[in-house]
C-alpha cells in the first residue's frame, strides 16, 4: 500500500509553532514513528507553503497511490483550487487536522475541502495522521 502525506502552510514549523496547540514534536520525527509502526506501508511525505505545489503533488500521486492524507493547514478554509484538485483525482483523500478546528476560531469551522474528501479526522494531535492511516486499513 502506498500512502502520500501532504502538509500545507506553516506545518514545516511543527514542534516550534504554537506548541500549546500543535505539540512539541517535529513532523519528521513523527513520520519516522509512522514508518516504523507500519512497515508494510510505503509512505511518502511532502510539505509546501505554496498552494499550487500542493495541487501539483495531489495530481502527481492521485492516480497511483492508494490514499492521500492531507493537512492543508489554513488552505483548508479557503482553497477552491485544492477542492477541485481532490475532485480531479482517483485516490481517496482524508482531510486531517492536528487541532480540533471546531473548538477554535469560527473561521476554522468551515472546510472547503471536506466535501471532496472521503473523511475528516481532527483534534487528536499528531495521532490524527495515524488514525487516517488506520482508515485506509479498514476493509
Ligand atoms: C490545522 C488547523 C488549521 O486551521 C490551521 O490553519 C493549521 C493547522 C491543524 O492541523 O490543526 O495550519 O490544519
Coordinates of N, CA and C and ligand atoms in Angstrom, one line a residue:
X1 N 0.8 -1.2 0.0 CA 0.0 0.0 0.0 C 0.9 1.3 0.0
X2 N 0.5 2.2 -0.9 CA 1.3 3.5 -1.0 C 0.4 4.6 -0.5
X3 N 0.9 5.3 0.5 CA 0.2 6.5 1.1 C 1.0 7.7 1.0
X4 N 0.4 8.8 0.4 CA 1.1 10.1 0.4 C 0.5 11.0 1.5
X5 N 1.4 11.5 2.3 CA 1.0 12.5 3.3 C 1.5 13.9 2.8
X6 N 0.5 14.8 2.8 CA 0.8 16.2 2.3 C 0.5 17.2 3.4
X7 N 1.4 18.0 3.8 CA 1.2 19.0 4.8 C 1.3 20.4 4.1
X8 N 0.4 21.3 4.4 CA 0.4 22.6 3.8 C 1.1 23.6 4.7
X9 N 0.7 24.9 4.5 CA 1.5 26.0 5.0 C 1.6 26.0 6.5
X10 N 2.8 26.4 6.9 CA 3.3 26.5 8.3 C 3.4 25.2 9.1
X11 N 3.1 24.1 8.4 CA 3.3 22.8 9.1 C 4.7 22.4 9.1
X12 N 5.6 23.1 8.3 CA 7.0 22.8 8.4 C 7.6 23.3 9.8
X13 N 6.8 24.1 10.5 CA 7.3 24.6 11.8 C 6.7 23.8 13.0
X14 N 6.2 22.6 12.7 CA 5.7 21.8 13.8 C 6.8 21.5 14.8
X15 N 6.4 21.6 16.1 CA 7.4 21.5 17.1 C 7.8 22.8 17.7
X16 N 7.8 23.8 16.8 CA 8.1 25.2 17.3 C 6.9 26.1 17.3
X17 N 6.0 25.8 16.4 CA 4.9 26.7 16.1 C 3.8 26.5 17.2
X18 N 3.4 27.5 17.9 CA 2.3 27.4 18.9 C 2.2 26.0 19.5
X19 N 3.3 25.6 20.3 CA 3.3 24.2 20.8 C 2.2 23.8 21.7
X20 N 1.5 24.8 22.3 CA 0.3 24.5 23.2 C -0.8 24.0 22.3
X21 N -0.8 24.3 21.0 CA -1.9 23.8 20.1 C -1.4 22.6 19.3
X22 N -0.2 22.7 18.8 CA 0.3 21.7 17.8 C 1.3 20.7 18.4
X23 N 1.7 20.9 19.7 CA 2.6 19.9 20.3 C 4.1 20.3 20.0
X24 N 5.0 19.4 20.5 CA 6.4 19.8 20.5 C 7.2 18.9 19.6
X25 N 6.5 18.0 18.9 CA 7.3 17.0 18.0 C 7.3 17.6 16.6
X26 N 8.5 17.4 16.0 CA 8.5 17.8 14.5 C 7.8 16.8 13.7
X27 N 7.4 17.2 12.5 CA 6.7 16.1 11.7 C 7.6 15.1 11.3
X28 N 8.9 15.4 11.0 CA 9.9 14.5 10.6 C 10.0 13.3 11.6
X29 N 10.1 13.7 12.9 CA 10.2 12.7 14.0 C 8.9 11.8 14.0
X30 N 7.8 12.4 13.9 CA 6.5 11.7 13.9 C 6.4 10.7 12.6
X31 N 6.9 11.2 11.5 CA 6.9 10.5 10.3 C 7.7 9.2 10.4
X32 N 8.9 9.3 11.1 CA 9.7 8.1 11.3 C 9.0 7.1 12.2
X33 N 8.2 7.6 13.2 CA 7.4 6.7 14.0 C 6.4 6.0 13.2
X34 N 5.7 6.7 12.3 CA 4.7 6.1 11.5 C 5.3 5.0 10.6
X35 N 6.4 5.3 10.0 CA 7.1 4.3 9.1 C 7.5 3.1 9.9
X36 N 7.9 3.2 11.1 CA 8.3 2.1 11.9 C 7.1 1.3 12.4
X37 N 6.0 2.0 12.6 CA 4.7 1.3 13.1 C 4.1 0.5 12.0
X38 N 4.2 1.0 10.7 CA 3.5 0.3 9.6 C 4.6 -0.1 8.5
X39 N 5.4 -1.1 8.8 CA 6.4 -1.5 7.9 C 6.0 -1.9 6.5
X40 N 4.7 -2.3 6.4 CA 4.2 -2.8 5.1 C 3.7 -1.7 4.3
X41 N 3.6 -0.5 4.8 CA 3.0 0.6 4.0 C 4.2 1.5 3.5
X42 N 4.2 1.8 2.2 CA 5.2 2.8 1.7 C 4.6 4.2 1.8
X43 N 5.2 4.9 2.7 CA 4.8 6.3 2.9 C 5.6 7.3 2.2
X44 N 5.0 8.3 1.6 CA 5.8 9.4 1.1 C 5.3 10.7 1.8
X45 N 6.2 11.6 2.1 CA 5.9 12.8 2.8 C 6.3 14.0 2.0
X46 N 5.4 15.0 1.9 CA 5.6 16.3 1.2 C 5.0 17.4 2.0
X47 N 5.8 18.5 2.1 CA 5.2 19.7 2.7 C 5.5 20.9 1.8
X48 N 4.5 21.8 1.7 CA 4.7 23.0 0.9 C 3.9 24.1 1.5
X49 N 4.5 25.3 1.4 CA 3.7 26.5 1.9 C 2.9 27.1 0.7
X50 N 3.1 26.5 -0.5 CA 2.5 27.1 -1.7 C 1.4 26.3 -2.3
X51 N 0.3 27.0 -2.4 CA -1.0 26.3 -2.9 C -0.8 25.5 -4.1
X52 N -0.2 26.1 -5.1 CA 0.0 25.4 -6.4 C 0.9 24.1 -6.3
X53 N 1.8 24.2 -5.4 CA 2.7 23.0 -5.3 C 1.9 21.9 -4.6
X54 N 1.0 22.2 -3.7 CA 0.2 21.2 -3.1 C -0.7 20.5 -4.1
X55 N -1.2 21.4 -5.0 CA -2.1 20.9 -6.1 C -1.3 20.0 -7.0
X56 N 0.0 20.4 -7.4 CA 0.8 19.6 -8.2 C 1.1 18.2 -7.6
X57 N 1.3 18.2 -6.3 CA 1.6 16.9 -5.6 C 0.3 16.0 -5.6
X58 N -0.9 16.6 -5.4 CA -2.1 15.9 -5.5 C -2.3 15.2 -6.9
X59 N -2.0 16.0 -7.9 CA -2.1 15.5 -9.3 C -1.1 14.3 -9.5
X60 N 0.2 14.6 -9.0 CA 1.3 13.6 -9.2 C 1.0 12.3 -8.6
X61 N 0.3 12.2 -7.4 CA 0.2 11.0 -6.7 C -1.3 10.5 -6.7
X62 N -2.2 11.3 -7.2 CA -3.6 11.0 -7.0 C -4.2 10.0 -8.0
X63 N -3.3 9.5 -8.9 CA -3.8 8.4 -9.9 C -3.1 7.1 -9.6
X64 N -2.2 7.1 -8.7 CA -1.5 5.8 -8.5 C -1.4 5.4 -7.0
X65 N -1.4 6.3 -6.1 CA -1.3 6.0 -4.7 C -2.7 5.4 -4.2
X66 N -2.6 4.6 -3.1 CA -3.8 4.0 -2.5 C -4.6 5.1 -1.7
X67 N -3.9 6.1 -1.2 CA -4.6 7.1 -0.5 C -3.7 8.3 -0.2
X68 N -4.3 9.4 0.1 CA -3.6 10.7 0.4 C -4.2 11.2 1.7
X69 N -3.2 11.5 2.6 CA -3.6 12.1 3.9 C -3.2 13.6 3.8
X70 N -4.2 14.5 3.8 CA -3.9 15.9 3.5 C -4.2 16.8 4.7
X71 N -3.2 17.5 5.2 CA -3.5 18.6 6.2 C -3.1 19.8 5.4
X72 N -4.1 20.5 4.9 CA -3.8 21.7 4.0 C -3.7 22.9 4.9
X73 N -3.6 22.8 6.2 CA -3.4 24.0 7.0 C -4.5 25.0 6.7
X74 N -4.2 26.3 6.7 CA -5.2 27.3 6.5 C -5.8 27.3 5.1
X75 N -5.2 26.6 4.2 CA -5.9 26.5 2.8 C -7.1 25.7 2.9
X76 N -7.2 24.9 4.0 CA -8.4 24.1 4.2 C -9.7 25.0 4.2
X77 N -9.5 26.2 4.7 CA -10.6 27.0 4.9 C -10.9 28.0 3.7
X78 N -10.0 28.0 2.8 CA -10.1 29.0 1.7 C -10.0 28.4 0.3
X79 N -9.5 27.2 0.1 CA -9.0 26.9 -1.3 C -10.0 26.1 -2.1
X80 N -10.6 26.8 -3.0 CA -11.5 26.1 -4.0 C -10.6 25.3 -5.0
X81 N -9.4 25.8 -5.2 CA -8.4 25.1 -6.2 C -8.0 23.8 -5.6
X82 N -7.8 23.7 -4.3 CA -7.4 22.3 -3.8 C -8.6 21.4 -3.7
X83 N -9.8 22.0 -3.5 CA -11.0 21.2 -3.6 C -11.2 20.6 -5.0
X84 N -10.9 21.4 -6.0 CA -11.1 20.9 -7.4 C -10.0 19.9 -7.7
X85 N -8.8 20.0 -7.1 CA -7.7 19.0 -7.4 C -8.2 17.7 -6.8
X86 N -8.7 17.7 -5.6 CA -9.1 16.5 -4.9 C -10.2 15.8 -5.7
X87 N -11.1 16.6 -6.3 CA -12.2 16.0 -7.1 C -11.7 15.5 -8.4
X88 N -10.5 15.9 -8.8 CA -10.0 15.6 -10.2 C -9.2 14.2 -10.2
X89 N -8.9 13.7 -9.0 CA -8.0 12.5 -9.0 C -8.9 11.3 -8.5
X90 N -8.2 10.1 -8.6 CA -8.9 8.9 -8.2 C -8.6 8.4 -6.7
X91 N -7.4 8.7 -6.2 CA -7.1 8.3 -4.9 C -8.0 8.9 -3.8
X92 N -8.4 8.1 -2.8 CA -9.2 8.8 -1.8 C -8.3 9.7 -0.9
X93 N -8.9 10.8 -0.5 CA -8.2 11.8 0.3 C -8.9 11.9 1.7
X94 N -8.0 11.8 2.8 CA -8.5 12.0 4.1 C -8.0 13.4 4.6
X95 N -8.9 14.3 4.9 CA -8.5 15.6 5.5 C -8.2 15.4 7.0
X96 N -7.0 15.8 7.4 CA -6.7 15.7 8.8 C -6.3 17.1 9.4
X97 N -6.5 17.2 10.7 CA -6.1 18.4 11.4 C -5.6 17.9 12.8
X98 N -4.5 18.5 13.2 CA -3.9 18.2 14.5 C -4.8 18.7 15.6
X99 N -5.3 20.0 15.5 CA -6.1 20.6 16.5 C -7.6 20.3 16.1
X100 N -8.4 20.4 17.1 CA -9.9 20.3 16.9 C -10.4 21.7 16.4
X101 N -10.4 21.8 15.0 CA -10.7 23.0 14.4 C -12.1 23.6 14.8
X102 N -13.0 22.7 15.3 CA -14.3 23.1 15.6 C -14.4 23.7 17.0
X103 N -13.3 23.6 17.8 CA -13.2 24.2 19.1 C -12.4 25.5 19.1
X104 N -12.1 26.0 17.9 CA -11.2 27.2 17.9 C -12.0 28.4 17.2
X105 N -11.3 29.2 16.5 CA -12.0 30.4 15.9 C -13.1 29.9 14.9
X106 N -14.1 30.8 14.8 CA -15.2 30.5 13.9 C -14.7 30.2 12.4
X107 N -13.7 30.9 12.0 CA -13.3 30.8 10.6 C -12.6 29.4 10.3
X108 N -12.3 28.7 11.4 CA -11.7 27.3 11.2 C -12.8 26.3 11.1
X109 N -14.0 26.6 11.3 CA -15.1 25.6 11.3 C -15.5 25.2 10.0
X110 N -15.2 26.0 9.0 CA -15.6 25.7 7.6 C -14.5 25.1 6.8
X111 N -14.7 24.0 6.2 CA -13.7 23.4 5.3 C -14.2 23.4 3.9
X112 N -13.3 24.0 3.0 CA -13.6 24.0 1.6 C -13.3 22.6 1.0
X113 N -12.5 21.8 1.7 CA -12.0 20.5 1.2 C -12.9 19.4 1.6
X114 N -13.5 19.4 2.8 CA -14.2 18.3 3.3 C -15.2 17.6 2.3
X115 N -16.0 18.5 1.6 CA -17.0 17.9 0.7 C -16.3 17.0 -0.4
X116 N -15.0 17.3 -0.7 CA -14.4 16.5 -1.7 C -13.6 15.3 -1.2
X117 N -13.5 15.2 0.2 CA -12.7 14.1 0.8 C -13.6 12.9 1.2
X118 N -12.8 11.8 1.4 CA -13.5 10.6 1.9 C -14.0 10.8 3.3
X119 N -13.1 11.4 4.1 CA -13.5 11.6 5.5 C -12.6 12.7 6.1
X120 N -12.9 13.0 7.4 CA -12.2 14.1 8.1 C -11.8 13.6 9.5
X121 N -10.6 13.8 9.9 CA -10.1 13.5 11.2 C -9.5 14.7 11.8
X122 N -9.9 15.2 13.0 CA -9.4 16.4 13.6 C -9.4 16.3 15.1
X123 N -8.3 16.8 15.7 CA -8.3 17.0 17.1 C -7.6 16.0 18.0
X124 N -6.9 15.1 17.3 CA -6.2 14.1 18.1 C -4.6 14.3 18.1
X125 N -4.2 15.5 17.9 CA -2.8 15.8 17.8 C -2.2 15.1 16.6
X126 N -0.9 14.8 16.7 CA -0.3 14.1 15.5 C -0.9 12.8 15.2
X127 N -1.5 12.2 16.3 CA -2.2 10.9 16.1 C -3.4 11.0 15.1
X128 N -3.8 12.2 14.7 CA -4.8 12.3 13.6 C -4.3 11.6 12.4
X129 N -3.0 11.7 12.1 CA -2.4 11.1 10.9 C -2.5 9.6 11.0
X130 N -2.2 9.1 12.2 CA -2.2 7.6 12.4 C -3.6 7.1 12.2
X131 N -4.6 7.8 12.7 CA -6.0 7.4 12.6 C -6.4 7.4 11.1
X132 N -5.9 8.4 10.4 CA -6.2 8.4 8.9 C -5.6 7.2 8.2
X133 N -4.4 6.8 8.7 CA -3.7 5.6 8.1 C -4.6 4.4 8.4
X134 N -5.1 4.3 9.7 CA -6.0 3.2 10.1 C -7.2 3.1 9.2
X135 N -7.7 4.3 8.8 CA -9.0 4.3 8.0 C -8.7 3.7 6.6
X136 N -7.5 3.7 6.1 CA -7.2 3.1 4.9 C -7.1 1.5 5.0
X137 N -6.9 1.1 6.3 CA -6.7 -0.3 6.5 C -8.0 -1.1 6.7
X138 N -9.1 -0.3 6.9 CA -10.4 -0.9 7.1 C -10.9 -1.5 5.8
X139 N -11.3 -2.7 5.9 CA -11.7 -3.4 4.7 C -13.1 -3.1 4.3
Ligands
LIG1 C1 -4.6 22.9 11.2 C2 -5.7 23.8 11.5 C3 -5.8 25.0 10.6 O1 -6.9 25.8 10.9 C4 -4.6 25.8 10.7 O2 -4.6 26.9 9.8 C5 -3.3 25.0 10.5 C6 -3.3 23.7 11.1 C7 -4.4 21.7 12.2 O3 -3.7 20.8 11.8 O4 -4.9 21.8 13.3 O5 -2.3 25.4 9.9 O6 -4.8 22.3 9.9

